[in-house]
């Protein structure tokens, strides 16, 4: 829920102050979580972390729109998402190992120290606007922050822009395969394809590796071609073909499934170009708000889609099979029916 407010605050006050305060808020959240004694304190701490972290992606996009020319924005967007995704993957894999060495409270304390360093670095390094070179035209909109009235008028313009809606919905739908296999990939491989749990986890990680390479590639390709729409078509059609192969091909080896999941992550990461489209069809002064609007729809569609697959599994399943722990198991046909929604 913070994506649009985050974008508006970045447009209103500039990225330097907003990102510094956002990082400080996440740092405080980590510290409070490390010393939390009640469930309410723990929940409140996590809320602070989420609010602070919600500015990260929009902040990078806002800085990129200020500091770089339009024809570099696509590659920078892809690279930004890749680095952020890499951080999330490292965190997921590293945190259990850290907690085996130190208590979880100490691990959150370490995160708070890292956040404190990040807060200081953001304030020292970031500048809200660039100084133009002698032969470079200066854009007046980069020199001042917006009034509240102009900002709300800009949000209204964004919300009534059909191209912005099209790009945002495209983004959300293209993100669905990643979220679907991130959540249901391991159960699908274990229950429907017969792989061991540990091996299924390793196979599913190929999806994230594809993402790491795909996002900057589509950004680079789009900048190289000087065209956004053609790579977006290529990404969505490739995602369709790969999804069909993953869902309906049977008796595949672990290597083949890993290759398909890598390809799915690579192809579906082309959704990053939707952010480039949103940036280019809206005024630079409200770039943060526009991108926040797009990311809200992107996240919302994905959040709806994950439980939808679970409901489709239950609705389309003909037989009720329970394992030794009393948990329901689904068969290949059940997963094919549910995942066909992709």
Coordinates of C-alpha atoms in Angstrom, one line a residue, residues 18 28 31 109 116 152 262 264 274 292 307:
X18 CA 13.1 10.6 1.5
X28 CA 14.8 1.2 13.4
X31 CA 16.5 -2.8 15.8
X109 CA 21.1 -6.5 15.2
X116 CA 22.8 2.5 9.8
X152 CA -2.4 15.3 -6.7
X262 CA 15.6 -20.7 -16.1
X264 CA 10.8 -18.8 -17.8
X274 CA 6.6 -1.8 -18.6
X292 CA 4.6 3.8 -7.8
X307 CA -3.9 -17.9 -3.7

